[in-house]
Coordinates of C-alpha atoms in Angstrom, one line a residue:
M1 CA 20.2 -13.0 -13.7
T2 CA 16.6 -13.8 -12.7
T3 CA 15.0 -11.3 -10.3
L4 CA 11.6 -10.9 -8.9
F5 CA 11.4 -7.2 -9.5
T6 CA 12.4 -4.8 -12.2
P7 CA 13.7 -1.4 -10.9
R8 CA 12.6 1.6 -12.9
P9 CA 15.5 2.9 -15.1
H10 CA 15.7 6.3 -13.2
R11 CA 16.4 4.6 -9.9
R12 CA 19.9 3.6 -9.0
L13 CA 22.1 2.7 -6.1
E14 CA 25.7 3.8 -6.2
I15 CA 27.6 0.7 -5.1
D16 CA 31.2 -0.3 -4.9
W17 CA 32.9 -2.5 -7.5
N18 CA 32.8 -5.6 -5.3
R19 CA 29.0 -5.4 -5.0
R20 CA 28.6 -4.9 -8.8
R21 CA 30.7 -7.9 -9.5
F22 CA 28.7 -10.0 -7.0
L23 CA 25.4 -8.9 -8.5
G24 CA 26.6 -9.7 -11.9
A25 CA 27.4 -13.2 -10.9
A26 CA 24.3 -13.8 -8.6
A27 CA 21.3 -15.7 -9.7
G28 CA 17.8 -15.0 -8.3
L29 CA 16.4 -12.7 -5.7
A30 CA 18.1 -14.5 -2.8
A31 CA 21.5 -13.6 -4.3
A32 CA 20.4 -10.0 -4.9
L33 CA 19.3 -9.7 -1.3
A34 CA 22.6 -11.2 -0.1
A35 CA 24.3 -8.5 -2.1
A36 CA 22.2 -5.9 -0.4
G37 CA 23.4 -7.4 2.9
C38 CA 27.0 -7.0 1.8
S39 CA 26.4 -3.4 0.9
R40 CA 24.9 -2.8 4.3
S41 CA 27.9 -4.1 6.2
D42 CA 30.2 -2.2 3.9
A43 CA 28.3 1.1 4.6
D44 CA 28.2 0.4 8.3
G45 CA 31.9 -0.2 8.3
G46 CA 32.6 3.1 6.6
G47 CA 35.6 1.8 4.6
E48 CA 37.4 3.7 2.0
G49 CA 35.6 1.7 -0.8
D50 CA 32.2 3.0 0.4
A51 CA 30.8 4.9 -2.6
G52 CA 27.8 6.3 -0.8
W53 CA 24.1 6.0 -1.8
S54 CA 21.8 7.8 -4.2
F55 CA 18.2 7.4 -5.2
T56 CA 15.8 9.3 -7.4
D57 CA 12.4 9.4 -5.8
D58 CA 9.0 9.7 -7.5
R59 CA 9.1 13.5 -7.6
G60 CA 12.4 13.3 -9.5
N61 CA 14.5 14.4 -6.5
L62 CA 18.0 13.0 -6.4
I63 CA 18.7 11.9 -2.9
E64 CA 22.4 11.4 -1.9
L65 CA 23.7 10.0 1.4
D66 CA 27.1 9.0 2.6
S67 CA 25.7 5.5 3.3
P68 CA 22.5 3.5 2.7
P69 CA 19.7 4.6 5.1
R70 CA 18.9 2.2 7.9
T71 CA 16.5 4.2 10.1
F72 CA 13.3 5.6 8.7
V73 CA 9.9 7.2 9.5
T74 CA 7.0 6.6 7.2
Y75 CA 3.2 6.5 6.7
T76 CA 1.5 3.6 8.4
G77 CA 0.6 1.9 5.1
I78 CA 4.2 2.0 3.8
A79 CA 5.4 0.8 7.2
G80 CA 3.1 -2.2 7.0
A81 CA 4.5 -3.2 3.7
L82 CA 8.1 -2.8 4.7
W83 CA 7.4 -4.7 8.0
D84 CA 6.5 -7.7 5.8
Y85 CA 10.1 -7.6 4.6
G86 CA 11.6 -7.5 8.1
L87 CA 12.1 -3.7 8.3
V88 CA 11.0 -1.8 11.4
P89 CA 10.3 1.9 11.2
V90 CA 11.5 4.1 14.1
G91 CA 8.4 6.2 13.7
V92 CA 5.0 6.1 11.8
F93 CA 2.4 8.7 11.0
G94 CA -1.2 8.6 9.7
A95 CA -4.8 8.8 10.8
L96 CA -4.4 6.0 13.3
T97 CA -7.4 6.3 15.6
R98 CA -10.5 4.3 14.8
S99 CA -12.3 5.1 18.0
P100 CA -11.3 6.8 21.2
G101 CA -8.6 4.7 22.8
S102 CA -8.1 2.3 19.9
T103 CA -5.6 2.1 17.0
D104 CA -6.8 1.7 13.5
T105 CA -4.9 -1.2 11.9
S106 CA -6.9 -1.4 8.6
I107 CA -4.0 -0.2 6.5
S108 CA -1.0 -1.2 8.6
G109 CA -1.2 -5.0 8.1
N110 CA 0.9 -6.9 10.7
L111 CA 2.9 -3.8 11.8
D112 CA 3.6 -4.1 15.6
F113 CA 2.9 -0.6 16.9
S114 CA 4.7 -1.4 20.1
K115 CA 8.0 -1.6 18.2
T116 CA 7.8 2.0 16.8
D117 CA 6.9 5.5 17.8
M118 CA 3.8 7.4 16.6
V119 CA 4.9 10.8 15.2
G120 CA 1.5 12.0 14.0
Q121 CA -2.1 10.8 14.2
L122 CA -3.9 13.6 12.3
W123 CA -4.3 13.3 8.5
G124 CA -1.6 15.2 6.6
Q125 CA 0.4 16.2 9.7
V126 CA 3.3 15.1 11.8
E127 CA 4.8 16.1 15.1
L128 CA 8.1 17.7 14.1
E129 CA 9.7 17.6 17.5
K130 CA 9.2 13.8 17.6
I131 CA 10.8 13.3 14.2
A132 CA 13.7 15.6 15.3
A133 CA 14.2 13.4 18.4
L134 CA 14.3 10.2 16.4
E135 CA 16.9 11.5 13.9
P136 CA 15.8 9.1 11.1
D137 CA 18.1 8.7 8.1
V138 CA 15.1 9.2 5.8
V139 CA 11.4 10.1 6.1
I140 CA 9.4 8.2 3.4
V141 CA 6.3 10.0 2.3
P142 CA 3.7 8.4 0.0
Q143 CA 1.9 10.4 -2.6
L144 CA -1.4 9.7 -4.4
R145 CA -1.2 10.8 -8.1
G146 CA 1.3 13.5 -7.2
S147 CA -0.4 14.6 -3.9
A148 CA 1.7 13.9 -0.8
L149 CA 0.1 12.5 2.3
L150 CA 1.6 15.3 4.2
D151 CA 0.4 18.8 3.5
E152 CA 3.1 20.9 1.8
A153 CA 3.8 23.0 4.9
N154 CA 4.5 20.0 7.0
L155 CA 6.5 18.4 4.1
D156 CA 8.7 21.4 3.9
A157 CA 9.2 21.5 7.7
V158 CA 10.2 17.8 7.7
K159 CA 12.8 18.5 4.9
G160 CA 14.5 20.7 7.5
L161 CA 14.9 17.8 9.9
S162 CA 15.7 14.8 7.7
T163 CA 16.0 13.6 4.1
V164 CA 12.6 13.1 2.5
L165 CA 11.9 10.4 0.0
V166 CA 8.6 10.5 -1.9
V167 CA 7.0 7.2 -3.1
E168 CA 4.0 7.2 -5.6
T169 CA 1.4 4.6 -4.6
A170 CA -1.7 5.3 -6.7
A171 CA -0.6 6.4 -10.2
G172 CA 0.7 2.9 -11.4
T173 CA -0.7 -0.6 -11.3
I174 CA -0.8 -2.6 -8.1
D175 CA 1.8 -5.0 -9.5
R176 CA 4.2 -2.2 -10.4
T177 CA 3.8 -0.5 -7.1
V178 CA 4.4 -3.7 -5.2
Q179 CA 7.6 -4.3 -7.2
E180 CA 8.8 -0.8 -6.4
I181 CA 8.2 -1.3 -2.7
V182 CA 10.3 -4.5 -3.0
E183 CA 13.0 -2.4 -4.6
L184 CA 12.8 0.2 -1.8
A185 CA 12.9 -2.6 0.9
V186 CA 16.1 -3.9 -0.6
E187 CA 17.6 -0.4 -0.7
L188 CA 16.7 0.0 3.0
G189 CA 18.5 -3.3 3.9
A190 CA 15.9 -6.0 3.7
D191 CA 17.7 -9.3 3.8
Q192 CA 14.8 -11.8 3.6
D193 CA 14.3 -14.4 0.9
M194 CA 11.2 -13.0 -0.8
E195 CA 10.6 -15.9 -3.1
A196 CA 8.0 -17.6 -0.9
Q197 CA 6.1 -14.4 -0.4
R198 CA 6.2 -13.8 -4.2
K199 CA 4.7 -17.2 -4.8
D200 CA 1.9 -16.5 -2.3
Y201 CA 1.3 -13.2 -4.1
D202 CA 1.1 -14.8 -7.5
A203 CA -1.2 -17.6 -6.2
A204 CA -3.6 -15.1 -4.6
R205 CA -3.9 -13.2 -7.9
A206 CA -4.5 -16.4 -9.8
R207 CA -7.1 -17.3 -7.3
I208 CA -9.0 -14.1 -7.9
S209 CA -9.0 -14.9 -11.6
E210 CA -10.3 -18.4 -10.9
V211 CA -13.1 -17.2 -8.6
A212 CA -14.0 -14.4 -11.0
S213 CA -14.5 -16.9 -13.9
S214 CA -16.9 -18.9 -11.7
L215 CA -19.2 -15.9 -10.9
N216 CA -20.9 -15.8 -14.4
N217 CA -20.2 -12.1 -14.7
S218 CA -21.9 -11.2 -11.4
Q219 CA -21.6 -7.4 -11.0
V220 CA -19.5 -6.4 -8.0
L221 CA -19.8 -2.9 -6.6
F222 CA -17.2 -1.4 -4.2
A223 CA -18.3 1.6 -2.2
S224 CA -17.9 3.7 0.9
A225 CA -20.7 5.6 2.7
D226 CA -21.5 8.6 4.7
P227 CA -24.8 10.0 6.1
D228 CA -25.6 11.9 2.9
T229 CA -24.1 9.8 0.1
I230 CA -23.0 6.4 -1.1
R231 CA -19.6 6.7 -2.8
V232 CA -19.3 4.2 -5.6
S233 CA -15.6 3.5 -6.1
L234 CA -13.9 3.8 -9.4
S235 CA -11.0 2.1 -11.0
G236 CA -8.9 5.1 -10.0
F237 CA -8.2 2.9 -7.0
P238 CA -5.4 0.7 -8.3
I239 CA -6.8 -2.3 -6.4
L240 CA -10.1 -2.1 -8.4
A241 CA -8.3 -1.7 -11.7
D242 CA -6.2 -4.8 -10.8
L243 CA -9.3 -6.8 -9.8
A244 CA -11.0 -5.9 -13.1
G245 CA -7.9 -6.8 -15.0
L246 CA -7.9 -10.2 -13.3
G247 CA -11.5 -10.8 -14.6
L248 CA -13.8 -9.6 -11.8
A249 CA -16.8 -7.8 -13.1
V250 CA -16.3 -4.6 -11.2
V251 CA -18.9 -1.9 -11.5
D252 CA -16.9 1.1 -12.8
P253 CA -18.8 4.3 -13.6
A254 CA -17.5 6.2 -16.6
E255 CA -17.2 9.4 -14.6
G256 CA -17.1 10.4 -11.0
S257 CA -16.9 13.2 -8.5
S258 CA -13.2 12.5 -8.5
V259 CA -10.8 9.9 -10.0
Y260 CA -11.7 7.6 -7.1
V261 CA -15.5 7.8 -6.5
E262 CA -18.9 8.9 -7.8
K263 CA -21.0 10.3 -5.1
L264 CA -24.7 9.5 -5.2
A265 CA -27.4 10.8 -2.9
W266 CA -29.0 7.9 -1.0
E267 CA -32.1 8.0 -3.1
M268 CA -29.9 7.1 -6.1
A269 CA -28.2 4.3 -4.3
D270 CA -29.7 1.7 -6.7
H271 CA -28.4 3.6 -9.8
Y272 CA -25.8 0.9 -10.6
P273 CA -27.2 -2.7 -10.4
A274 CA -25.0 -4.9 -8.3
D275 CA -25.1 -8.6 -7.3
M276 CA -22.6 -8.1 -4.6
I277 CA -21.5 -5.0 -2.6
F278 CA -18.2 -4.5 -0.8
L279 CA -18.1 -1.7 1.8
D280 CA -15.0 0.2 2.7
D281 CA -13.8 -1.0 6.1
R282 CA -11.8 2.1 7.0
P283 CA -13.1 4.4 9.7
S284 CA -13.7 7.1 7.2
S285 CA -16.7 5.2 6.0
L286 CA -19.9 4.2 7.7
Q287 CA -20.0 0.6 8.6
L288 CA -22.6 -2.1 8.3
D289 CA -23.8 -1.7 12.0
T290 CA -24.7 1.9 11.3
L291 CA -26.3 1.5 7.8
G292 CA -29.0 -1.0 8.9
T293 CA -31.4 1.9 9.7
N294 CA -31.0 3.4 6.3
P295 CA -33.9 2.1 4.1
A296 CA -32.1 3.1 0.8
W297 CA -29.3 0.8 1.9
S298 CA -31.5 -2.0 3.3
N299 CA -33.6 -2.1 0.1
L300 CA -30.7 -2.7 -2.3
P301 CA -30.9 -6.2 -3.8
A302 CA -27.4 -7.3 -2.8
V303 CA -28.2 -6.2 0.8
K304 CA -31.5 -8.2 0.8
A305 CA -29.6 -11.2 -0.5
G306 CA -27.0 -10.9 2.2
K307 CA -24.2 -10.5 -0.3
I308 CA -22.4 -7.7 1.5
G309 CA -18.7 -7.8 2.2
T310 CA -15.9 -5.5 3.1
W311 CA -12.8 -4.2 1.3
N312 CA -9.9 -2.0 1.9
P313 CA -9.0 0.7 -0.7
E314 CA -5.5 1.0 0.8
P315 CA -4.2 -2.6 0.9
V316 CA -0.7 -3.2 2.3
L317 CA 1.5 -3.0 -0.8
S318 CA 3.8 -5.9 -0.1
Y319 CA 3.7 -9.4 -1.6
A320 CA 2.2 -10.7 1.7
G321 CA -0.2 -7.8 2.1
I322 CA -1.7 -8.2 -1.4
A323 CA -1.9 -12.0 -0.9
R324 CA -3.9 -11.5 2.4
T325 CA -6.2 -8.9 0.8
Y326 CA -6.9 -11.0 -2.3
N327 CA -7.4 -14.2 -0.5
N328 CA -9.9 -12.5 1.9
L329 CA -11.8 -11.1 -1.1
A330 CA -11.8 -14.5 -2.8
D331 CA -13.2 -16.1 0.3
Q332 CA -16.0 -13.6 0.5
L333 CA -16.8 -13.9 -3.2
L334 CA -16.9 -17.7 -3.0
A335 CA -19.2 -17.5 0.0
F336 CA -21.6 -15.2 -1.9
S337 CA -21.6 -17.5 -5.0
H338 CA -22.7 -20.4 -2.9
S339 CA -25.4 -18.6 -1.0

Protein backbone atom coordinates (compact mmCIF):
# COMPACT_ATOMS: atom_id res chain seq x y z
CA MET A 1 0.00 0.00 0.00
CA THR A 2 1.35 3.41 -0.95
CA THR A 3 0.77 6.16 1.59
CA LEU A 4 1.81 9.77 1.80
CA PHE A 5 2.89 9.60 5.42
CA THR A 6 4.70 7.13 7.64
CA PRO A 7 3.34 6.90 11.19
CA ARG A 8 5.98 6.55 13.87
CA PRO A 9 6.09 3.00 15.29
CA HIS A 10 4.97 3.99 18.79
CA ARG A 11 1.72 5.52 17.57
CA ARG A 12 -1.23 3.26 16.92
CA LEU A 13 -4.96 3.38 16.49
CA GLU A 14 -6.92 0.46 17.92
CA ILE A 15 -9.39 -0.38 15.16
CA ASP A 16 -11.87 -3.14 14.51
CA TRP A 17 -11.18 -6.08 12.21
CA ASN A 18 -13.22 -4.67 9.32
CA ARG A 19 -11.12 -1.49 9.19
CA ARG A 20 -7.85 -3.45 9.34
CA ARG A 21 -9.05 -5.60 6.43
CA PHE A 22 -10.02 -2.47 4.48
CA LEU A 23 -6.66 -0.80 5.12
CA GLY A 24 -4.84 -3.93 4.07
CA ALA A 25 -6.62 -3.91 0.73
CA ALA A 26 -6.55 -0.13 0.18
CA ALA A 27 -4.11 1.63 -2.10
CA GLY A 28 -2.94 5.21 -1.58
CA LEU A 29 -3.87 7.96 0.80
CA ALA A 30 -7.41 8.39 -0.50
CA ALA A 31 -8.19 4.83 0.54
CA ALA A 32 -6.57 5.37 3.93
CA LEU A 33 -8.70 8.44 4.48
CA ALA A 34 -11.79 6.57 3.39
CA ALA A 35 -10.90 4.00 6.02
CA ALA A 36 -10.63 6.76 8.59
CA GLY A 37 -14.12 7.83 7.56
CA CYS A 38 -15.42 4.30 8.13
CA SER A 39 -13.86 4.24 11.58
CA ARG A 40 -15.52 7.55 12.40
CA SER A 41 -18.97 6.33 11.54
CA ASP A 42 -18.39 3.09 13.44
CA ALA A 43 -17.31 5.07 16.52
CA ASP A 44 -20.27 7.42 16.23
CA GLY A 45 -22.59 4.46 15.97
CA GLY A 46 -21.23 2.94 19.16
CA GLY A 47 -21.71 -0.61 17.88
CA GLU A 48 -20.51 -3.71 19.68
CA GLY A 49 -17.53 -3.99 17.32
CA ASP A 50 -16.15 -0.62 18.36
CA ALA A 51 -12.71 -1.34 19.83
CA GLY A 52 -12.05 2.18 21.13
CA TRP A 53 -9.12 4.44 20.38
CA SER A 54 -5.62 4.77 21.74
CA PHE A 55 -2.71 7.04 20.90
CA THR A 56 0.74 7.57 22.39
CA ASP A 57 1.65 11.26 22.34
CA ASP A 58 5.08 12.86 22.15
CA ARG A 59 5.53 12.75 25.91
CA GLY A 60 5.03 9.01 25.86
CA ASN A 61 1.56 9.22 27.40
CA LEU A 62 -0.84 6.50 26.30
CA ILE A 63 -4.23 8.07 25.64
CA GLU A 64 -7.24 5.76 25.58
CA LEU A 65 -10.78 6.81 24.69
CA ASP A 66 -13.97 4.88 24.05
CA SER A 67 -14.11 6.31 20.52
CA PRO A 68 -11.93 8.50 18.27
CA PRO A 69 -11.93 12.17 19.34
CA ARG A 70 -13.96 14.51 17.18
CA THR A 71 -13.96 17.80 19.12
CA PHE A 72 -10.73 19.46 20.11
CA VAL A 73 -9.13 22.60 21.49
CA THR A 74 -5.61 23.48 20.40
CA TYR A 75 -2.95 26.13 19.92
CA THR A 76 -3.62 28.49 17.03
CA GLY A 77 -0.69 27.19 14.95
CA ILE A 78 -1.84 23.57 15.18
CA ALA A 79 -5.41 24.73 14.53
CA GLY A 80 -4.25 26.38 11.29
CA ALA A 81 -2.64 23.15 10.12
CA LEU A 82 -5.64 20.97 10.96
CA TRP A 83 -7.96 23.53 9.33
CA ASP A 84 -6.17 22.87 6.03
CA TYR A 85 -7.37 19.25 6.31
CA GLY A 86 -10.97 20.25 6.92
CA LEU A 87 -10.93 20.06 10.72
CA VAL A 88 -12.45 22.86 12.81
CA PRO A 89 -11.40 23.28 16.46
CA VAL A 90 -14.07 24.13 19.00
CA GLY A 91 -11.54 26.39 20.73
CA VAL A 92 -8.07 27.89 20.20
CA PHE A 93 -5.47 29.48 22.43
CA GLY A 94 -2.26 31.44 21.90
CA ALA A 95 -0.88 34.98 21.86
CA LEU A 96 -3.46 36.17 19.35
CA THR A 97 -3.36 39.96 19.65
CA ARG A 98 -1.11 41.88 17.25
CA SER A 99 -2.38 45.32 18.28
CA PRO A 100 -5.38 46.51 20.31
CA GLY A 101 -8.54 45.33 18.61
CA SER A 102 -6.82 43.14 16.00
CA THR A 103 -6.16 39.42 15.80
CA ASP A 104 -2.71 38.15 14.91
CA THR A 105 -3.01 35.64 12.07
CA SER A 106 0.72 35.25 11.37
CA ILE A 107 0.79 31.66 12.62
CA SER A 108 -2.82 30.56 12.08
CA GLY A 109 -2.87 30.36 8.28
CA ASN A 110 -6.38 30.28 6.84
CA LEU A 111 -8.11 29.46 10.12
CA ASP A 112 -11.46 31.25 10.34
CA PHE A 113 -11.64 32.57 13.89
CA SER A 114 -15.38 33.17 13.53
CA LYS A 115 -15.85 29.38 13.47
CA THR A 116 -14.18 28.75 16.82
CA ASP A 117 -13.97 30.13 20.35
CA MET A 118 -10.91 31.77 21.86
CA VAL A 119 -10.01 30.14 25.15
CA GLY A 120 -6.82 32.05 25.91
CA GLN A 121 -4.91 34.99 24.44
CA LEU A 122 -2.00 35.22 26.88
CA TRP A 123 1.15 33.25 26.15
CA GLY A 124 1.23 29.96 28.06
CA GLN A 125 -2.23 30.33 29.59
CA VAL A 126 -5.82 29.31 28.91
CA GLU A 127 -9.18 30.21 30.43
CA LEU A 128 -10.16 27.02 32.19
CA GLU A 129 -13.84 27.84 32.51
CA LYS A 130 -14.13 28.24 28.73
CA ILE A 131 -12.51 24.87 28.10
CA ALA A 132 -14.82 23.29 30.66
CA ALA A 133 -17.85 24.77 28.90
CA LEU A 134 -16.74 23.45 25.49
CA GLU A 135 -16.19 19.89 26.79
CA PRO A 136 -13.68 18.93 24.06
CA ASP A 137 -12.76 15.30 23.54
CA VAL A 138 -9.07 16.29 23.57
CA VAL A 139 -6.91 19.35 24.12
CA ILE A 140 -3.92 19.27 21.75
CA VAL A 141 -0.90 21.08 23.19
CA PRO A 142 2.25 21.59 21.11
CA GLN A 143 5.67 21.51 22.70
CA LEU A 144 9.00 22.92 21.53
CA ARG A 145 11.87 20.54 22.27
CA GLY A 146 10.01 19.16 25.26
CA SER A 147 8.69 22.49 26.57
CA ALA A 148 4.89 22.74 26.33
CA LEU A 149 3.26 25.92 25.06
CA LEU A 150 1.21 25.98 28.24
CA ASP A 151 2.92 26.52 31.56
CA GLU A 152 2.92 23.36 33.64
CA ALA A 153 0.37 24.68 36.16
CA ASN A 154 -2.10 25.42 33.35
CA LEU A 155 -1.32 22.09 31.71
CA ASP A 156 -2.09 20.19 34.91
CA ALA A 157 -5.34 22.13 35.34
CA VAL A 158 -6.42 21.33 31.77
CA LYS A 159 -5.78 17.63 32.44
CA GLY A 160 -8.49 17.86 35.08
CA LEU A 161 -10.98 19.02 32.44
CA SER A 162 -10.17 16.98 29.35
CA THR A 163 -7.77 14.51 27.80
CA VAL A 164 -4.48 16.22 26.87
CA LEU A 165 -2.47 15.16 23.82
CA VAL A 166 1.02 16.68 23.43
CA VAL A 167 2.57 17.11 19.98
CA GLU A 168 6.26 17.95 19.44
CA THR A 169 6.73 20.58 16.73
CA ALA A 170 10.38 21.67 16.96
CA ALA A 171 12.62 18.69 17.70
CA GLY A 172 12.26 16.97 14.33
CA THR A 173 12.57 18.03 10.72
CA ILE A 174 9.87 20.06 9.00
CA ASP A 175 9.03 17.10 6.77
CA ARG A 176 8.69 14.68 9.68
CA THR A 177 6.52 17.09 11.67
CA VAL A 178 4.26 17.77 8.69
CA GLN A 179 3.79 14.03 8.18
CA GLU A 180 2.91 13.58 11.85
CA ILE A 181 0.32 16.37 11.66
CA VAL A 182 -1.17 14.52 8.67
CA GLU A 183 -1.32 11.39 10.81
CA LEU A 184 -2.99 13.32 13.63
CA ALA A 185 -5.51 14.82 11.20
CA VAL A 186 -6.49 11.35 10.00
CA GLU A 187 -6.86 10.20 13.61
CA LEU A 188 -9.18 13.17 14.24
CA GLY A 189 -11.38 12.25 11.30
CA ALA A 190 -10.00 14.18 8.31
CA ASP A 191 -11.66 12.80 5.21
CA GLN A 192 -10.05 14.91 2.48
CA ASP A 193 -7.96 13.60 -0.39
CA MET A 194 -4.59 15.09 0.51
CA GLU A 195 -2.78 14.06 -2.66
CA ALA A 196 -3.14 17.47 -4.36
CA GLN A 197 -1.92 19.26 -1.23
CA ARG A 198 1.05 16.91 -1.03
CA LYS A 199 1.95 17.65 -4.66
CA ASP A 200 1.87 21.40 -3.98
CA TYR A 201 4.05 20.85 -0.91
CA ASP A 202 6.62 18.84 -2.87
CA ALA A 203 6.59 21.42 -5.67
CA ALA A 204 7.21 24.30 -3.26
CA ARG A 205 10.16 22.51 -1.68
CA ALA A 206 11.59 21.77 -5.13
CA ARG A 207 11.11 25.43 -6.06
CA ILE A 208 13.19 26.55 -3.06
CA SER A 209 15.99 24.27 -4.26
CA GLU A 210 15.79 25.68 -7.78
CA VAL A 211 15.83 29.28 -6.57
CA ALA A 212 18.67 28.57 -4.15
CA SER A 213 20.80 27.13 -6.94
CA SER A 214 20.34 30.35 -8.93
CA LEU A 215 21.53 32.65 -6.12
CA ASN A 216 25.25 31.87 -6.46
CA ASN A 217 25.63 31.18 -2.75
CA SER A 218 24.21 34.56 -1.71
CA GLN A 219 24.18 34.64 2.09
CA VAL A 220 20.69 34.84 3.56
CA LEU A 221 20.25 35.93 7.17
CA PHE A 222 17.02 35.37 9.10
CA ALA A 223 16.48 37.50 12.18
CA SER A 224 14.14 39.18 14.61
CA ALA A 225 14.68 42.46 16.42
CA ASP A 226 13.98 44.35 19.61
CA PRO A 227 15.07 47.82 20.77
CA ASP A 228 18.36 46.54 22.23
CA THR A 229 19.36 43.60 20.04
CA ILE A 230 19.14 41.96 16.68
CA ARG A 231 18.50 38.25 17.13
CA VAL A 232 20.17 36.22 14.40
CA SER A 233 18.14 33.05 13.92
CA LEU A 234 19.80 29.64 14.03
CA SER A 235 18.98 26.31 12.44
CA GLY A 236 17.35 25.36 15.74
CA PHE A 237 14.27 26.68 13.95
CA PRO A 238 13.24 23.63 11.88
CA ILE A 239 12.27 25.81 8.92
CA LEU A 240 15.83 27.18 8.67
CA ALA A 241 17.38 23.73 8.91
CA ASP A 242 15.04 22.64 6.13
CA LEU A 243 15.82 25.62 3.90
CA ALA A 244 19.55 24.99 4.37
CA GLY A 245 19.01 21.34 3.51
CA LEU A 246 17.26 22.42 0.31
CA GLY A 247 20.36 24.38 -0.71
CA LEU A 248 19.76 27.91 0.55
CA ALA A 249 22.91 29.54 1.98
CA VAL A 250 21.45 30.33 5.40
CA VAL A 251 23.67 32.28 7.80
CA ASP A 252 23.86 29.92 10.78
CA PRO A 253 26.07 30.96 13.72
CA ALA A 254 27.84 28.05 15.38
CA GLU A 255 26.62 29.07 18.83
CA GLY A 256 23.82 31.19 20.14
CA SER A 257 22.15 32.60 23.20
CA SER A 258 19.73 29.69 22.82
CA VAL A 259 19.14 26.88 20.35
CA TYR A 260 17.11 29.37 18.30
CA VAL A 261 18.99 32.69 18.22
CA GLU A 262 22.22 34.54 18.81
CA LYS A 263 21.56 37.93 20.36
CA LEU A 264 23.79 40.75 19.17
CA ALA A 265 23.86 44.33 20.39
CA TRP A 266 22.95 46.68 17.58
CA GLU A 267 26.54 47.91 17.26
CA MET A 268 27.38 44.30 16.28
CA ALA A 269 24.55 44.01 13.75
CA ASP A 270 27.01 43.65 10.85
CA HIS A 271 28.90 40.78 12.52
CA TYR A 272 27.54 38.25 10.01
CA PRO A 273 27.80 39.43 6.38
CA ALA A 274 24.51 38.93 4.54
CA ASP A 275 23.35 39.63 1.01
CA MET A 276 19.69 39.37 2.01
CA ILE A 277 17.91 39.70 5.34
CA PHE A 278 14.53 38.27 6.27
CA LEU A 279 12.86 39.80 9.33
CA ASP A 280 10.51 37.88 11.63
CA ASP A 281 6.98 39.10 10.86
CA ARG A 282 5.45 38.05 14.19
CA PRO A 283 4.37 40.80 16.61
CA SER A 284 7.10 39.74 19.06
CA SER A 285 9.64 41.33 16.70
CA LEU A 286 10.11 44.95 15.69
CA GLN A 287 8.96 45.50 12.12
CA LEU A 288 10.44 47.40 9.19
CA ASP A 289 8.36 50.52 9.84
CA THR A 290 9.95 50.94 13.28
CA LEU A 291 13.53 49.99 12.36
CA GLY A 292 14.06 52.76 9.83
CA THR A 293 15.26 55.19 12.49
CA ASN A 294 17.93 52.77 13.74
CA PRO A 295 21.23 53.65 11.98
CA ALA A 296 22.77 50.27 12.80
CA TRP A 297 19.96 48.68 10.82
CA SER A 298 19.83 51.25 8.03
CA ASN A 299 23.58 50.93 7.36
CA LEU A 300 23.53 47.17 6.80
CA PRO A 301 24.47 46.38 3.16
CA ALA A 302 21.35 44.29 2.56
CA VAL A 303 19.15 47.10 3.87
CA LYS A 304 20.89 49.66 1.66
CA ALA A 305 20.41 47.34 -1.32
CA GLY A 306 16.70 46.96 -0.55
CA LYS A 307 17.02 43.21 -0.12
CA ILE A 308 14.88 42.93 3.00
CA GLY A 309 12.06 40.44 3.26
CA THR A 310 9.90 38.84 5.92
CA TRP A 311 9.65 35.30 7.26
CA ASN A 312 7.70 33.38 9.86
CA PRO A 313 9.59 31.12 12.29
CA GLU A 314 6.28 29.33 13.03
CA PRO A 315 4.92 28.26 9.64
CA VAL A 316 1.62 26.42 9.50
CA LEU A 317 2.69 22.77 9.60
CA SER A 318 0.40 21.40 6.92
CA TYR A 319 1.12 20.55 3.30
CA ALA A 320 -0.69 23.71 2.21
CA GLY A 321 0.86 25.83 4.97
CA ILE A 322 4.44 24.93 4.05
CA ALA A 323 3.65 25.34 0.35
CA ARG A 324 2.37 28.88 1.01
CA THR A 325 5.38 29.75 3.17
CA TYR A 326 7.98 28.39 0.75
CA ASN A 327 6.38 29.90 -2.33
CA ASN A 328 6.30 33.27 -0.57
CA LEU A 329 9.99 32.96 0.32
CA ALA A 330 10.84 31.87 -3.23
CA ASP A 331 9.02 34.90 -4.65
CA GLN A 332 10.99 37.24 -2.39
CA LEU A 333 14.32 35.55 -3.14
CA LEU A 334 13.71 35.77 -6.87
CA ALA A 335 12.79 39.45 -6.61
CA PHE A 336 16.03 40.16 -4.74
CA SER A 337 18.12 38.21 -7.24
CA HIS A 338 16.76 40.37 -10.07
CA SER A 339 17.24 43.69 -8.29
